[in-house]
Each structure stands twice: as C-alpha cells, then as structure tokens.
Amino acid sequence: MNNQAIKEKIDDCLLAFYSGTKNILTESITYSIKSGGKRFRPLLLASVLAGFDKPFTEEAIKVAAALEMIHTSSLIHDDLPSMDNDDFRRGVLTNHKRFGEANAILAGDALLLDPFNLLSQTAFSAKIIVRLVQELSKASGFCGMVGGQSIDINSENQALAYEALRELHAKKTGAMIVFPFVAAGIIAEQSEETINQLRKIGENIGLAFQIHDDIIDVTSSFQALGKTPKKDLAENKATYVTLLGLDQAKLLLSEEIAQANLSINQLKDFNHRQLAEIIEQLMLKE
Ligand code: GRG
C-alpha cells in the first residue's frame, strides 16, 4: 500500500467512527480530522509492519487511527489560549477559533478517550489489545506527552540544560512517535528483544522529529508550516535551536537519523525500504 492509500485509509477510519451523529461536537472533531496533517505516526506504523512483511489490515488501521486521534486531540488542546494560544493550525483556523473554546476542549476530550473504544473493537487477541492500550496510555498520559507538556509550560523563560530538554521532548513528542514502532512490533508478534530494539529506534526518530520541528520553525514560512513561525523564539521557550544554535541542531538531527538507520539495519528479517522513505521526510532539503 502506498503512502497516499495509507493516509486515505486512516481518514476513512477516523471519519467512519464519527459518522453516526451530526452535531456541534462531531462537527468540531471532524473539522480537525479533515484539516489534514502529515499522518506521520500512522505512516510509521504501516511502514514498520511492511518491514516485517505484514499488511496494513483493517485492524492495524484502527490502531494507527487511534494514535492519530490522540495526536489530533493534543494539537487542539495545545492551541488553546491557556496553552500556546494559536490562531492557525495546518493552514486553517484552530479549532477554538472556529468553534469556541468550550467546544474545542470537548472535541479534544473526545479524541483523547474514543481511541480506547476503537482499540477495544479490534479483532486482535485480548492480550495484544491490553498491551496496545497500555502502551498508548503510557505514551500519551503523565509518563509521556501530557507529562512533557507540563514540563514545557512550566519551564518558559528558564534556561533548560541539554539533558532536561531531551527529557522534555522524549516525553512530549517522542513517546507518541515511539508508540507506532512498539505497536507494530506487538501486532507483528515480534520477540521482546525486537520490540526493545524498535523502542530505541522510535526514541531516535522521536528526537529527530522534534529537532526537525524546531529547525523548520525558524527557517520556514507561515505557508510552509500552516501556523505562525518563530513562536517559540518569541515566547522565549527552550528549543534545540535556541540551546545549540542552528548548525549544531542540524548536526544533531543528522546524528539521530544516522543512529536510527544503523539500528534499523540491525533488525533481523526486516526490509527497511518503506520505513527509510518515511524517515527521509525528516532530512532537511538544502
Ligand atoms: C489532551 C492528549 C492531550 C494532551 C494535552 C497540549 C498537550 C497536552 C500536549 C501537547 C503535545 C504537542 C502538541 C506536542 C508537539 C508535537 C508536535 C511537534 C506536533 C506536530 O506534529 P506533526 O508535525 O503535525 O505531525 P501534523 O499537523 O502533520 O499532524
């Protein structure tokens, strides 16, 4: 299945989940779903499965869609006035600008909780479902994304040391990127040793993703980003670029990608072609 087909499958699954009812809640949820996004995390899950020669079945699609629901929820909440206070996301008005703050909070709440309903509907064994639920909850809750966001908002105007910045981003952004690697390993019924290797690769890619995001935030336009550029700089937030400078940040990005590729090549019976293609999206075009 090519990347466009994978994205369409994810969109279909997400929209089907919310198709039964038409009201302000489903309108605001589907507004954010339809506003696009790269679907980077589902593409990672599909490409790791492909590496193990496993198809992106309807069941695997539900797992990837559940992940994308939580990701979308986090973007809606991240844009709220009490968080990043953004007017634009993915080139269109943010959810709260379009539907009001209360509706946006509820859309984010639903997109955070519905994934566990979707996961429970998959035809995987109970053992696999429980593991997926545990990993997704850990990646998104206080051990992961929410925990990272809390460190982030409480450390504005503070000079974070490199290790502290790394921990912040491993939680806030990294954990949700580790999940598709681990989930694919679980679905493909790989050994614990292989799942641990996948987790480490996910950690490198998660970090690379954040460094890439910090770099393009200062080097790209509103049109390219779909949101206001240089906002972290204006708000005096610690980023890889503010901490290390642009050149060192670029170097660190290429090191993280190289480390991930090295580890991918060490995976047994794994065809890396499709995954390498997704990872390539993080390389800077210059
Ligand atoms: C309610 C689940 C929930 C979370 C609340 C607001 C918050 C806690 C966490 C914020 C997490 C966050 C927004 C991290 C930034 C991650 C990041 C760089 C997102 C951009 O991801 P892309 O580039 O976006 O994949 P697209 O638009 O392509 O989907």
Short mmCIF file of C-alpha atoms and ligand atoms in Angstrom, two decimals:
data_model
loop_
_atom_site.label_atom_id
_atom_site.label_comp_id
_atom_site.label_asym_id
_atom_site.label_seq_id
_atom_site.Cartn_x
_atom_site.Cartn_y
_atom_site.Cartn_z
CA MET A 1 0.00 0.00 0.00
CA ASN A 2 1.48 3.40 -0.92
CA ASN A 3 1.59 6.41 1.42
CA GLN A 4 -1.40 8.14 -0.15
CA ALA A 5 -3.52 4.98 0.19
CA ILE A 6 -2.41 4.63 3.84
CA LYS A 7 -3.45 8.22 4.57
CA GLU A 8 -6.84 7.68 2.90
CA LYS A 9 -7.44 4.52 4.95
CA ILE A 10 -6.71 6.45 8.16
CA ASP A 11 -9.03 9.31 7.16
CA ASP A 12 -11.81 6.85 6.24
CA CYS A 13 -11.45 5.04 9.57
CA LEU A 14 -11.50 8.31 11.57
CA LEU A 15 -14.47 9.75 9.71
CA ALA A 16 -16.40 6.44 9.87
CA PHE A 17 -16.01 6.44 13.66
CA TYR A 18 -17.77 9.82 13.90
CA SER A 19 -20.24 9.33 11.03
CA GLY A 20 -23.27 8.17 13.07
CA THR A 21 -24.16 11.53 14.65
CA LYS A 22 -24.22 15.06 13.30
CA ASN A 23 -23.97 17.78 15.93
CA ILE A 24 -21.60 20.54 17.03
CA LEU A 25 -19.30 18.02 18.75
CA THR A 26 -18.84 15.77 15.71
CA GLU A 27 -18.59 18.87 13.50
CA SER A 28 -15.69 20.28 15.52
CA ILE A 29 -14.00 16.85 15.78
CA THR A 30 -14.24 16.19 12.03
CA TYR A 31 -13.10 19.78 11.28
CA SER A 32 -9.75 18.97 12.90
CA ILE A 33 -9.58 15.49 11.37
CA LYS A 34 -10.25 16.87 7.89
CA SER A 35 -7.79 19.75 8.26
CA GLY A 36 -5.14 17.28 7.21
CA GLY A 37 -1.77 16.70 8.76
CA LYS A 38 1.04 14.55 7.50
CA ARG A 39 -0.23 11.38 9.25
CA PHE A 40 3.44 10.78 10.11
CA ARG A 41 2.75 8.44 13.04
CA PRO A 42 0.32 6.13 11.14
CA LEU A 43 2.79 6.04 8.23
CA LEU A 44 5.49 4.88 10.65
CA LEU A 45 3.25 2.10 11.98
CA ALA A 46 2.35 0.90 8.48
CA SER A 47 5.97 1.01 7.30
CA VAL A 48 7.29 -0.97 10.30
CA LEU A 49 4.60 -3.60 9.65
CA ALA A 50 5.62 -3.65 5.98
CA GLY A 51 9.23 -4.19 7.09
CA PHE A 52 8.10 -7.41 8.79
CA ASP A 53 6.14 -8.28 5.63
CA LYS A 54 2.82 -7.75 7.43
CA PRO A 55 -0.07 -5.99 5.67
CA PHE A 56 -1.77 -2.84 6.95
CA THR A 57 -5.01 -4.65 7.76
CA GLU A 58 -8.31 -3.06 8.89
CA GLU A 59 -7.30 -3.98 12.45
CA ALA A 60 -3.87 -2.31 12.19
CA ILE A 61 -5.56 0.73 10.60
CA LYS A 62 -7.73 1.09 13.73
CA VAL A 63 -4.60 1.13 15.92
CA ALA A 64 -2.97 3.79 13.73
CA ALA A 65 -6.23 5.80 13.67
CA ALA A 66 -6.47 5.61 17.48
CA LEU A 67 -2.97 7.08 17.67
CA GLU A 68 -3.86 9.84 15.22
CA MET A 69 -6.98 10.67 17.30
CA ILE A 70 -4.85 11.32 20.40
CA HIS A 71 -2.35 13.29 18.34
CA THR A 72 -5.19 15.46 16.96
CA SER A 73 -6.58 15.90 20.48
CA SER A 74 -3.21 17.16 21.67
CA LEU A 75 -2.99 19.69 18.82
CA ILE A 76 -6.46 21.08 19.63
CA HIS A 77 -5.58 21.46 23.32
CA ASP A 78 -2.08 22.76 22.54
CA ASP A 79 -3.57 25.62 20.50
CA LEU A 80 -5.94 26.78 23.28
CA PRO A 81 -5.49 30.29 24.78
CA SER A 82 -4.27 28.79 28.07
CA MET A 83 -1.60 26.77 26.24
CA ASP A 84 0.11 28.05 23.07
CA ASN A 85 -2.74 30.40 22.09
CA ASP A 86 -2.53 29.87 18.33
CA ASP A 87 -4.97 31.12 15.71
CA PHE A 88 -3.88 28.82 12.89
CA ARG A 89 -3.05 25.14 12.56
CA ARG A 90 -2.47 23.21 9.33
CA GLY A 91 -3.18 26.42 7.41
CA VAL A 92 -6.72 26.87 8.77
CA LEU A 93 -8.25 28.45 11.90
CA THR A 94 -7.55 26.50 15.08
CA ASN A 95 -10.47 24.53 16.49
CA HIS A 96 -11.24 27.02 19.28
CA LYS A 97 -11.09 29.98 16.86
CA ARG A 98 -13.65 28.21 14.66
CA PHE A 99 -15.94 26.60 17.29
CA GLY A 100 -15.18 28.45 20.54
CA GLU A 101 -13.07 27.35 23.46
CA ALA A 102 -15.58 25.08 25.24
CA ASN A 103 -16.37 23.11 22.06
CA ALA A 104 -12.66 22.78 21.27
CA ILE A 105 -11.92 21.42 24.75
CA LEU A 106 -14.70 18.85 24.32
CA ALA A 107 -13.52 17.87 20.82
CA GLY A 108 -10.04 17.29 22.29
CA ASP A 109 -11.53 15.32 25.20
CA ALA A 110 -13.47 13.02 22.86
CA LEU A 111 -10.43 12.49 20.62
CA LEU A 112 -8.46 11.53 23.70
CA LEU A 113 -10.92 8.96 25.04
CA ASP A 114 -12.55 7.50 21.90
CA PRO A 115 -9.30 5.79 20.76
CA PHE A 116 -9.64 3.29 23.60
CA ASN A 117 -13.13 2.37 22.37
CA LEU A 118 -11.72 1.95 18.84
CA LEU A 119 -8.84 -0.22 20.09
CA SER A 120 -11.25 -2.42 22.03
CA GLN A 121 -13.19 -3.04 18.77
CA THR A 122 -10.20 -4.64 17.03
CA ALA A 123 -10.18 -8.38 16.40
CA PHE A 124 -6.72 -8.86 17.94
CA SER A 125 -6.35 -11.22 20.90
CA ALA A 126 -7.22 -9.75 24.31
CA LYS A 127 -3.52 -9.98 25.23
CA ILE A 128 -2.50 -7.83 22.26
CA ILE A 129 -5.31 -5.31 22.85
CA VAL A 130 -4.37 -4.88 26.53
CA ARG A 131 -0.73 -4.31 25.59
CA LEU A 132 -1.66 -1.75 22.93
CA VAL A 133 -3.96 0.07 25.39
CA GLN A 134 -1.19 0.13 27.99
CA GLU A 135 1.44 1.43 25.56
CA LEU A 136 -0.87 4.09 24.11
CA SER A 137 -1.97 5.30 27.54
CA LYS A 138 1.66 5.45 28.71
CA ALA A 139 2.75 7.33 25.58
CA SER A 140 0.01 9.95 25.94
CA GLY A 141 -0.51 10.37 29.71
CA PHE A 142 1.69 11.65 32.52
CA CYS A 143 4.55 9.27 31.63
CA GLY A 144 4.56 10.69 28.09
CA MET A 145 3.03 13.57 26.18
CA VAL A 146 1.00 15.24 28.95
CA GLY A 147 3.96 14.94 31.34
CA GLY A 148 6.23 16.55 28.74
CA GLN A 149 3.78 19.35 28.07
CA SER A 150 3.62 20.07 31.80
CA ILE A 151 7.41 20.40 31.99
CA ASP A 152 7.31 22.58 28.86
CA ILE A 153 4.73 25.12 30.03
CA ASN A 154 6.30 25.34 33.46
CA SER A 155 9.80 26.00 32.15
CA GLU A 156 9.12 29.02 29.93
CA ASN A 157 11.75 31.74 30.41
CA GLN A 158 14.06 29.21 32.07
CA ALA A 159 17.37 28.09 30.61
CA LEU A 160 16.98 24.32 30.31
CA ALA A 161 20.14 22.20 30.22
CA TYR A 162 20.55 19.86 27.24
CA GLU A 163 19.60 16.72 29.24
CA ALA A 164 16.45 18.40 30.62
CA LEU A 165 15.42 19.50 27.11
CA ARG A 166 15.98 15.96 25.85
CA GLU A 167 13.79 14.52 28.63
CA LEU A 168 11.06 17.10 27.99
CA HIS A 169 10.89 16.21 24.31
CA ALA A 170 11.29 12.47 24.82
CA LYS A 171 8.01 12.74 26.74
CA LYS A 172 6.13 15.49 24.93
CA THR A 173 6.82 14.46 21.32
CA GLY A 174 8.96 11.33 21.44
CA ALA A 175 6.62 8.97 23.29
CA MET A 176 3.88 9.33 20.65
CA ILE A 177 6.46 8.52 17.95
CA VAL A 178 7.85 5.54 19.87
CA PHE A 179 4.32 4.09 20.03
CA PRO A 180 3.93 3.20 16.31
CA PHE A 181 7.26 1.32 16.40
CA VAL A 182 6.32 -0.66 19.52
CA ALA A 183 2.70 -1.19 18.39
CA ALA A 184 3.84 -2.59 15.04
CA GLY A 185 6.19 -4.97 16.89
CA ILE A 186 3.31 -6.11 19.12
CA ILE A 187 0.89 -6.55 16.18
CA ALA A 188 3.54 -8.44 14.17
CA GLU A 189 4.09 -10.66 17.24
CA GLN A 190 7.81 -9.96 17.40
CA SER A 191 10.10 -11.07 20.27
CA GLU A 192 10.63 -8.81 23.31
CA GLU A 193 14.20 -8.28 22.12
CA THR A 194 12.97 -6.96 18.76
CA ILE A 195 10.29 -4.79 20.43
CA ASN A 196 13.02 -3.24 22.61
CA GLN A 197 15.13 -2.55 19.50
CA LEU A 198 12.07 -0.91 17.89
CA ARG A 199 11.53 1.21 21.02
CA LYS A 200 15.10 2.53 20.79
CA ILE A 201 14.71 3.32 17.08
CA GLY A 202 11.47 5.14 17.93
CA GLU A 203 13.33 7.19 20.55
CA ASN A 204 15.92 8.33 17.97
CA ILE A 205 13.21 9.17 15.44
CA GLY A 206 11.12 10.96 18.10
CA LEU A 207 14.06 13.15 18.98
CA ALA A 208 14.92 13.73 15.32
CA PHE A 209 11.28 14.75 14.71
CA GLN A 210 11.41 17.40 17.44
CA ILE A 211 14.79 18.78 16.31
CA HIS A 212 13.43 18.95 12.75
CA ASP A 213 10.30 20.74 14.06
CA ASP A 214 12.46 23.27 15.97
CA ILE A 215 14.61 23.90 12.88
CA ILE A 216 11.74 24.41 10.43
CA ASP A 217 10.02 26.68 12.97
CA VAL A 218 12.81 29.23 12.44
CA THR A 219 13.60 28.55 8.78
CA SER A 220 10.12 28.16 7.21
CA SER A 221 7.24 30.48 6.31
CA PHE A 222 3.62 30.50 7.51
CA GLN A 223 2.63 28.92 4.17
CA ALA A 224 5.02 26.01 4.64
CA LEU A 225 4.22 25.45 8.33
CA GLY A 226 0.48 26.15 8.29
CA LYS A 227 0.95 28.04 11.59
CA THR A 228 2.75 31.10 12.92
CA PRO A 229 6.53 30.59 12.65
CA LYS A 230 9.15 31.56 15.29
CA LYS A 231 6.58 31.43 18.11
CA ASP A 232 8.87 29.51 20.47
CA LEU A 233 11.53 32.12 19.91
CA ALA A 234 9.09 34.96 20.64
CA GLU A 235 7.93 33.24 23.83
CA ASN A 236 11.46 32.57 24.99
CA LYS A 237 10.96 28.78 25.00
CA ALA A 238 13.89 26.39 25.13
CA THR A 239 14.30 24.61 21.78
CA TYR A 240 17.20 22.73 20.19
CA VAL A 241 17.87 25.78 18.03
CA THR A 242 17.88 28.29 20.92
CA LEU A 243 20.02 25.97 23.05
CA LEU A 244 22.52 24.72 20.47
CA GLY A 245 22.26 27.15 17.55
CA LEU A 246 21.03 26.24 14.05
CA ASP A 247 24.19 24.49 12.83
CA GLN A 248 24.58 22.27 15.90
CA ALA A 249 20.87 21.46 15.82
CA LYS A 250 21.22 20.35 12.18
CA LEU A 251 24.21 18.20 13.12
CA LEU A 252 22.30 16.58 15.99
CA LEU A 253 19.37 15.89 13.66
CA SER A 254 21.59 14.04 11.17
CA GLU A 255 23.24 12.08 14.02
CA GLU A 256 19.88 10.91 15.40
CA ILE A 257 18.74 9.82 11.92
CA ALA A 258 22.04 8.02 11.28
CA GLN A 259 21.75 6.20 14.63
CA ALA A 260 18.18 5.15 13.84
CA ASN A 261 19.18 3.87 10.39
CA LEU A 262 22.07 1.92 11.89
CA SER A 263 19.73 0.22 14.37
CA ILE A 264 17.13 -0.46 11.64
CA ASN A 265 19.78 -2.27 9.63
CA GLN A 266 20.46 -4.48 12.65
CA LEU A 267 16.84 -5.70 12.85
CA LYS A 268 16.52 -9.35 11.86
CA ASP A 269 14.40 -10.25 8.81
CA PHE A 270 13.37 -6.64 8.29
CA ASN A 271 13.01 -4.90 4.93
CA HIS A 272 13.79 -1.26 5.69
CA ARG A 273 12.74 0.29 2.33
CA GLN A 274 9.32 1.71 3.31
CA LEU A 275 10.47 2.91 6.74
CA ALA A 276 13.56 4.60 5.26
CA GLU A 277 11.23 6.52 2.94
CA ILE A 278 9.24 7.91 5.89
CA ILE A 279 12.35 8.77 7.88
CA GLU A 280 13.69 10.65 4.86
CA GLN A 281 10.93 13.24 5.45
CA LEU A 282 12.95 14.42 8.46
CA MET A 283 16.04 15.20 6.41
CA LEU A 284 16.49 18.87 5.57
CA LYS A 285 16.23 19.76 1.91
CA GLU A 286 19.14 22.11 1.15
C1 GRG B 1 -5.29 16.38 25.52
C2 GRG B 1 -3.93 14.49 24.60
C3 GRG B 1 -3.97 15.82 25.23
C4 GRG B 1 -2.82 16.45 25.50
C5 GRG B 1 -2.74 17.71 26.27
C6 GRG B 1 -1.46 20.02 24.82
C7 GRG B 1 -0.76 18.80 25.28
C8 GRG B 1 -1.29 18.09 26.47
C9 GRG B 1 0.34 18.34 24.70
C10 GRG B 1 0.93 18.97 23.53
C11 GRG B 1 1.72 17.99 22.76
C12 GRG B 1 2.23 18.58 21.49
C13 GRG B 1 1.35 19.45 20.67
C14 GRG B 1 3.47 18.31 21.13
C15 GRG B 1 4.07 18.83 19.91
C16 GRG B 1 4.29 17.69 18.97
C17 GRG B 1 4.43 18.17 17.57
C18 GRG B 1 5.75 18.65 17.13
C19 GRG B 1 3.35 18.16 16.80
C20 GRG B 1 3.33 18.41 15.35
O1 GRG B 1 3.13 17.15 14.76
P1 GRG B 1 3.01 16.96 13.19
O2 GRG B 1 4.06 17.80 12.52
O3 GRG B 1 1.60 17.62 12.90
O4 GRG B 1 2.99 15.52 12.89
P2 GRG B 1 0.57 17.30 11.71
O5 GRG B 1 -0.19 18.59 11.56
O6 GRG B 1 1.35 16.94 10.47
O7 GRG B 1 -0.28 16.19 12.20
#
